[in-house]
PDB file of C-alpha atoms in Angstrom:
ATOM      1  CA  MET J   5    -115.953  -1.976   2.324  1.00 35.00           C
ATOM      2  CA  GLN J   6    -119.233  -2.018   0.391  1.00 37.00           C
ATOM      3  CA  ALA J   7    -120.062  -4.432  -2.398  1.00 40.00           C
ATOM      4  CA  PRO J   8    -119.677  -2.793  -5.796  1.00 40.00           C
ATOM      5  CA  THR J   9    -122.843  -0.911  -6.715  1.00 37.00           C
ATOM      6  CA  GLY J  10    -122.736  -2.333 -10.202  1.00 38.00           C
ATOM      7  CA  ASN J  11    -123.162  -5.852  -8.805  1.00 41.00           C
ATOM      8  CA  LYS J  12    -126.952  -6.087  -8.932  1.00 40.00           C
ATOM      9  CA  THR J  13    -126.989  -9.763  -7.894  1.00 37.00           C
ATOM     10  CA  LEU J  14    -125.862  -8.884  -4.362  1.00 50.00           C
ATOM     11  CA  THR J  15    -128.725  -6.421  -3.771  1.00 50.00           C
ATOM     12  CA  GLY J  16    -130.660  -7.824  -0.823  1.00 64.00           C
ATOM     13  CA  GLY J  17    -127.902 -10.248   0.003  1.00 87.00           C
ATOM     14  CA  LEU J  18    -126.655 -13.529  -1.383  1.00 92.00           C
ATOM     15  CA  ASN J  19    -129.112 -15.601   0.665  1.00 90.00           C
ATOM     16  CA  LEU J  20    -131.977 -13.797  -1.054  1.00 92.00           C
ATOM     17  CA  ARG J  21    -130.346 -14.231  -4.446  1.00 92.00           C
ATOM     18  CA  LEU J  22    -130.110 -18.006  -3.934  1.00 94.00           C
ATOM     19  CA  ASP J  23    -133.799 -18.108  -2.919  1.00 93.00           C
ATOM     20  CA  LYS J  24    -134.786 -16.143  -6.070  1.00 94.00           C
ATOM     21  CA  LEU J  25    -132.755 -18.603  -8.214  1.00 94.00           C
ATOM     22  CA  GLY J  26    -134.321 -21.602  -6.469  1.00 95.00           C
ATOM     23  CA  ILE J  27    -130.900 -22.843  -5.348  1.00 95.00           C
ATOM     24  CA  VAL J  28    -130.929 -24.964  -2.181  1.00 93.00           C
ATOM     25  CA  LEU J  29    -127.610 -25.641  -0.515  1.00 94.00           C
ATOM     26  CA  PRO J  30    -126.727 -29.124   0.669  1.00 93.00           C
ATOM     27  CA  ALA J  31    -125.539 -29.957   4.195  1.00 92.00           C
ATOM     28  CA  PRO J  32    -121.979 -28.680   4.581  1.00 92.00           C
ATOM     29  CA  PRO J  33    -119.283 -31.235   3.882  1.00 89.00           C
ATOM     30  CA  THR J  34    -117.077 -32.775   6.586  1.00 87.00           C
ATOM     31  CA  PRO J  35    -113.299 -33.280   6.257  1.00 86.00           C
ATOM     32  CA  LEU J  36    -111.943 -36.608   5.051  1.00 84.00           C
ATOM     33  CA  GLY J  37    -108.784 -36.145   7.156  1.00 87.00           C
ATOM     34  CA  THR J  38    -107.046 -33.974   9.703  1.00 91.00           C
ATOM     35  CA  TYR J  39    -107.868 -30.495   8.422  1.00 92.00           C
ATOM     36  CA  VAL J  40    -110.648 -27.935   8.460  1.00 92.00           C
ATOM     37  CA  GLU J  41    -112.991 -27.182   5.574  1.00 93.00           C
ATOM     38  CA  SER J  42    -112.553 -23.383   5.783  1.00 96.00           C
ATOM     39  CA  SER J  43    -110.140 -20.720   6.976  1.00 97.00           C
ATOM     40  CA  ASP J  44    -110.312 -16.942   6.654  1.00 97.00           C
ATOM     41  CA  THR J  45    -107.719 -14.247   6.945  1.00 96.00           C
ATOM     42  CA  GLY J  46    -108.418 -10.534   6.421  1.00 96.00           C
ATOM     43  CA  ASP J  47    -111.004 -10.278   3.653  1.00 97.00           C
ATOM     44  CA  LEU J  48    -110.350 -13.723   2.124  1.00 98.00           C
ATOM     45  CA  LEU J  49    -112.022 -17.068   2.791  1.00 98.00           C
ATOM     46  CA  PHE J  50    -110.141 -20.174   1.692  1.00 98.00           C
ATOM     47  CA  LEU J  51    -112.048 -23.446   1.372  1.00 98.00           C
ATOM     48  CA  SER J  52    -110.656 -26.968   1.213  1.00 96.00           C
ATOM     49  CA  GLY J  53    -111.199 -28.753  -2.051  1.00 96.00           C
ATOM     50  CA  MET J  54    -114.840 -29.777  -2.437  1.00 97.00           C
ATOM     51  CA  LEU J  55    -115.995 -33.076  -3.904  1.00 97.00           C
ATOM     52  CA  PRO J  56    -119.320 -33.796  -5.669  1.00 97.00           C
ATOM     53  CA  VAL J  57    -120.880 -35.192  -2.505  1.00 94.00           C
ATOM     54  CA  VAL J  58    -124.651 -35.443  -1.902  1.00 92.00           C
ATOM     55  CA  ASN J  59    -126.012 -36.671   1.427  1.00 88.00           C
ATOM     56  CA  ARG J  60    -122.423 -37.377   2.549  1.00 85.00           C
ATOM     57  CA  LYS J  61    -121.855 -39.795  -0.377  1.00 92.00           C
ATOM     58  CA  LEU J  62    -119.962 -39.303  -3.623  1.00 95.00           C
ATOM     59  CA  SER J  63    -122.691 -38.641  -6.215  1.00 96.00           C
ATOM     60  CA  ILE J  64    -120.574 -39.045  -9.325  1.00 97.00           C
ATOM     61  CA  SER J  65    -117.417 -41.101  -9.561  1.00 96.00           C
ATOM     62  CA  GLY J  66    -115.030 -42.050 -12.305  1.00 96.00           C
ATOM     63  CA  ARG J  67    -112.613 -40.545 -14.795  1.00 98.00           C
ATOM     64  CA  LEU J  68    -113.400 -37.978 -17.467  1.00 98.00           C
ATOM     65  CA  GLY J  69    -112.687 -39.328 -20.901  1.00 97.00           C
ATOM     66  CA  GLU J  70    -113.021 -42.892 -19.676  1.00 97.00           C
ATOM     67  CA  ASN J  71    -116.445 -43.495 -18.113  1.00 97.00           C
ATOM     68  CA  LEU J  72    -117.683 -39.902 -17.579  1.00 98.00           C
ATOM     69  CA  SER J  73    -118.895 -37.394 -20.188  1.00 98.00           C
ATOM     70  CA  VAL J  74    -118.293 -33.648 -20.211  1.00 98.00           C
ATOM     71  CA  LYS J  75    -121.937 -33.190 -19.143  1.00 98.00           C
ATOM     72  CA  GLU J  76    -121.456 -35.520 -16.148  1.00 98.00           C
ATOM     73  CA  GLY J  77    -118.293 -33.606 -15.270  1.00 98.00           C
ATOM     74  CA  GLN J  78    -120.179 -30.303 -15.435  1.00 98.00           C
ATOM     75  CA  GLU J  79    -122.811 -31.670 -13.023  1.00 98.00           C
ATOM     76  CA  ALA J  80    -120.088 -32.905 -10.675  1.00 98.00           C
ATOM     77  CA  ALA J  81    -118.464 -29.414 -10.759  1.00 98.00           C
ATOM     78  CA  ARG J  82    -121.822 -27.768  -9.979  1.00 98.00           C
ATOM     79  CA  ILE J  83    -122.467 -30.106  -7.028  1.00 98.00           C
ATOM     80  CA  ALA J  84    -118.955 -29.535  -5.632  1.00 98.00           C
ATOM     81  CA  SER J  85    -119.486 -25.748  -6.007  1.00 98.00           C
ATOM     82  CA  LEU J  86    -122.772 -25.966  -4.072  1.00 97.00           C
ATOM     83  CA  ASN J  87    -120.804 -27.766  -1.358  1.00 97.00           C
ATOM     84  CA  ALA J  88    -118.298 -24.917  -1.334  1.00 98.00           C
ATOM     85  CA  LEU J  89    -121.101 -22.415  -0.778  1.00 97.00           C
ATOM     86  CA  ALA J  90    -122.510 -24.649   2.020  1.00 97.00           C
ATOM     87  CA  ALA J  91    -119.057 -24.693   3.697  1.00 97.00           C
ATOM     88  CA  ALA J  92    -118.763 -20.911   3.338  1.00 97.00           C
ATOM     89  CA  LYS J  93    -122.202 -20.436   4.906  1.00 96.00           C
ATOM     90  CA  GLN J  94    -121.288 -22.716   7.810  1.00 96.00           C
ATOM     91  CA  HIS J  95    -118.026 -20.841   8.399  1.00 96.00           C
ATOM     92  CA  LEU J  96    -119.437 -17.304   8.084  1.00 96.00           C
ATOM     93  CA  GLY J  97    -122.891 -17.914   9.535  1.00 95.00           C
ATOM     94  CA  THR J  98    -124.448 -16.325   6.444  1.00 94.00           C
ATOM     95  CA  LEU J  99    -123.673 -16.113   2.761  1.00 95.00           C
ATOM     96  CA  ASP J 100    -124.418 -12.384   2.852  1.00 94.00           C
ATOM     97  CA  ARG J 101    -120.790 -11.788   3.870  1.00 95.00           C
ATOM     98  CA  LEU J 102    -119.531 -13.232   0.541  1.00 96.00           C
ATOM     99  CA  LYS J 103    -118.602 -10.458  -1.854  1.00 94.00           C
ATOM    100  CA  LYS J 104    -117.265 -12.410  -4.780  1.00 95.00           C
ATOM    101  CA  LEU J 105    -115.442 -15.502  -5.936  1.00 97.00           C
ATOM    102  CA  VAL J 106    -111.796 -14.481  -6.443  1.00 97.00           C
ATOM    103  CA  LYS J 107    -110.229 -17.723  -7.685  1.00 98.00           C
ATOM    104  CA  LEU J 108    -111.565 -21.078  -8.820  1.00 98.00           C
ATOM    105  CA  THR J 109    -109.405 -24.119  -9.351  1.00 98.00           C
ATOM    106  CA  VAL J 110    -110.855 -27.352 -10.741  1.00 98.00           C
ATOM    107  CA  LEU J 111    -108.763 -30.508 -10.610  1.00 98.00           C
ATOM    108  CA  MET J 112    -110.109 -33.391 -12.699  1.00 98.00           C
ATOM    109  CA  ALA J 113    -109.342 -37.089 -12.859  1.00 98.00           C
ATOM    110  CA  THR J 114    -108.894 -37.602 -16.591  1.00 98.00           C
ATOM    111  CA  THR J 115    -107.468 -39.910 -19.169  1.00 97.00           C
ATOM    112  CA  GLU J 116    -104.293 -38.831 -20.911  1.00 96.00           C
ATOM    113  CA  GLN J 117    -106.270 -38.042 -24.050  1.00 97.00           C
ATOM    114  CA  PHE J 118    -108.950 -35.865 -22.393  1.00 98.00           C
ATOM    115  CA  VAL J 119    -108.789 -32.212 -23.492  1.00 97.00           C
ATOM    116  CA  ASP J 120    -112.192 -30.738 -22.551  1.00 98.00           C
ATOM    117  CA  HIS J 121    -111.112 -29.413 -19.136  1.00 98.00           C
ATOM    118  CA  ALA J 122    -112.510 -25.910 -19.716  1.00 98.00           C
ATOM    119  CA  PRO J 123    -116.083 -27.022 -20.582  1.00 98.00           C
ATOM    120  CA  VAL J 124    -116.175 -29.278 -17.509  1.00 98.00           C
ATOM    121  CA  ALA J 125    -114.970 -26.412 -15.232  1.00 98.00           C
ATOM    122  CA  ASP J 126    -117.739 -24.242 -16.729  1.00 98.00           C
ATOM    123  CA  GLY J 127    -120.125 -26.339 -14.587  1.00 98.00           C
ATOM    124  CA  ALA J 128    -118.635 -24.513 -11.593  1.00 98.00           C
ATOM    125  CA  SER J 129    -118.008 -21.155 -13.226  1.00 98.00           C
ATOM    126  CA  ASN J 130    -121.541 -20.881 -14.627  1.00 97.00           C
ATOM    127  CA  LEU J 131    -123.022 -21.449 -11.174  1.00 97.00           C
ATOM    128  CA  PHE J 132    -120.859 -18.732  -9.610  1.00 97.00           C
ATOM    129  CA  VAL J 133    -121.624 -16.304 -12.440  1.00 96.00           C
ATOM    130  CA  GLN J 134    -125.330 -17.020 -12.006  1.00 94.00           C
ATOM    131  CA  ILE J 135    -125.041 -16.243  -8.267  1.00 94.00           C
ATOM    132  CA  PHE J 136    -122.559 -13.318  -8.218  1.00 93.00           C
ATOM    133  CA  GLY J 137    -123.200 -11.899 -11.703  1.00 90.00           C
ATOM    134  CA  PRO J 138    -120.849 -11.724 -14.680  1.00 88.00           C
ATOM    135  CA  GLU J 139    -119.470  -8.344 -13.598  1.00 89.00           C
ATOM    136  CA  ALA J 140    -117.929  -9.868 -10.440  1.00 87.00           C
ATOM    137  CA  GLY J 141    -115.679 -12.179 -12.509  1.00 90.00           C
ATOM    138  CA  HIS J 142    -113.182 -14.761 -11.212  1.00 96.00           C
ATOM    139  CA  VAL J 143    -109.840 -16.170 -12.302  1.00 97.00           C
ATOM    140  CA  ARG J 144    -109.643 -19.881 -12.946  1.00 98.00           C
ATOM    141  CA  LEU J 145    -107.166 -22.733 -13.180  1.00 98.00           C
ATOM    142  CA  VAL J 146    -108.180 -26.149 -14.513  1.00 98.00           C
ATOM    143  CA  TYR J 147    -106.057 -29.275 -14.914  1.00 96.00           C
ATOM    144  CA  GLY J 148    -106.185 -33.018 -15.143  1.00 97.00           C
ATOM    145  CA  VAL J 149    -104.574 -35.516 -12.782  1.00 97.00           C
ATOM    146  CA  GLN J 150    -104.232 -39.300 -12.627  1.00 96.00           C
ATOM    147  CA  SER J 151    -106.395 -39.880  -9.553  1.00 95.00           C
ATOM    148  CA  LEU J 152    -108.322 -38.059  -6.786  1.00 96.00           C
ATOM    149  CA  PRO J 153    -109.491 -39.062  -3.285  1.00 94.00           C
ATOM    150  CA  VAL J 154    -112.278 -41.650  -2.941  1.00 94.00           C
ATOM    151  CA  GLY J 155    -112.649 -42.018  -6.729  1.00 95.00           C
ATOM    152  CA  ALA J 156    -113.932 -38.460  -7.174  1.00 97.00           C
ATOM    153  CA  PRO J 157    -113.942 -37.153 -10.760  1.00 98.00           C
ATOM    154  CA  LEU J 158    -113.000 -33.649  -9.695  1.00 98.00           C
ATOM    155  CA  ILE J 159    -112.263 -31.246  -6.866  1.00 98.00           C
ATOM    156  CA  VAL J 160    -113.414 -27.626  -6.756  1.00 98.00           C
ATOM    157  CA  ASP J 161    -111.070 -25.284  -4.852  1.00 98.00           C
ATOM    158  CA  THR J 162    -112.253 -21.745  -4.119  1.00 98.00           C
ATOM    159  CA  VAL J 163    -111.078 -18.466  -2.634  1.00 98.00           C
ATOM    160  CA  PHE J 164    -113.763 -15.864  -1.838  1.00 98.00           C
ATOM    161  CA  GLU J 165    -113.556 -12.204  -0.904  1.00 97.00           C
ATOM    162  CA  ILE J 166    -115.640 -11.584   2.219  1.00 97.00           C
ATOM    163  CA  GLU J 167    -116.932  -8.669   4.231  1.00 94.00           C
ATOM    164  CA  VAL J 168    -114.751  -8.446   7.297  1.00 89.00           C
ATOM    165  CA  ASN J 169    -116.759  -9.266  10.412  1.00 73.00           C
ATOM    166  CA  PRO J 170    -117.328  -5.964  12.225  1.00 63.00           C
ATOM    167  CA  GLN J 171    -117.300  -7.742  15.610  1.00 66.00           C
ATOM    168  CA  SER J 172    -113.794  -9.127  15.105  1.00 55.00           C
ATOM    169  CA  THR J 173    -110.914  -7.001  16.289  1.00 45.00           C
ATOM    170  CA  PRO J 174    -107.516  -6.853  14.597  1.00 50.00           C
ATOM    171  CA  GLN J 175    -104.724  -8.713  16.459  1.00 45.00           C
TER     172      GLN J 175
END
């Protein structure tokens, strides 16, 4: 299946698009437990929840509405999204097989009074729109929770549509 012709951002491939945007991916994350970071089935790639980790260390920690601002939350969402792309590249061998982001979920550690979930999640959505283009679109779920692993302020969870690997054979 070909990428939609109206999606100009994928012309030349996603790797080229990232280069043109000056976006450098971090080293792919490693699991914090007994699971894998990525799994594909058919034309979908599911990634484990990504944290805002830089150089294998949590770059932003805390709770939104307590000691983190919306702007800091947006940056954490962007970093976690870059980690998702790095995990996708590691799994697929190239980002050029990514067709679009299908679903984005952003879980946030928040106070009970915090209500700016959507603007924080825009830190992730805006990056994906920049990369895939607004016409690709994605659905999104955002919500706040009491706590997250290792003191992370948020987790970005993604499902991508991918080009099926032509070398793989159906079972």
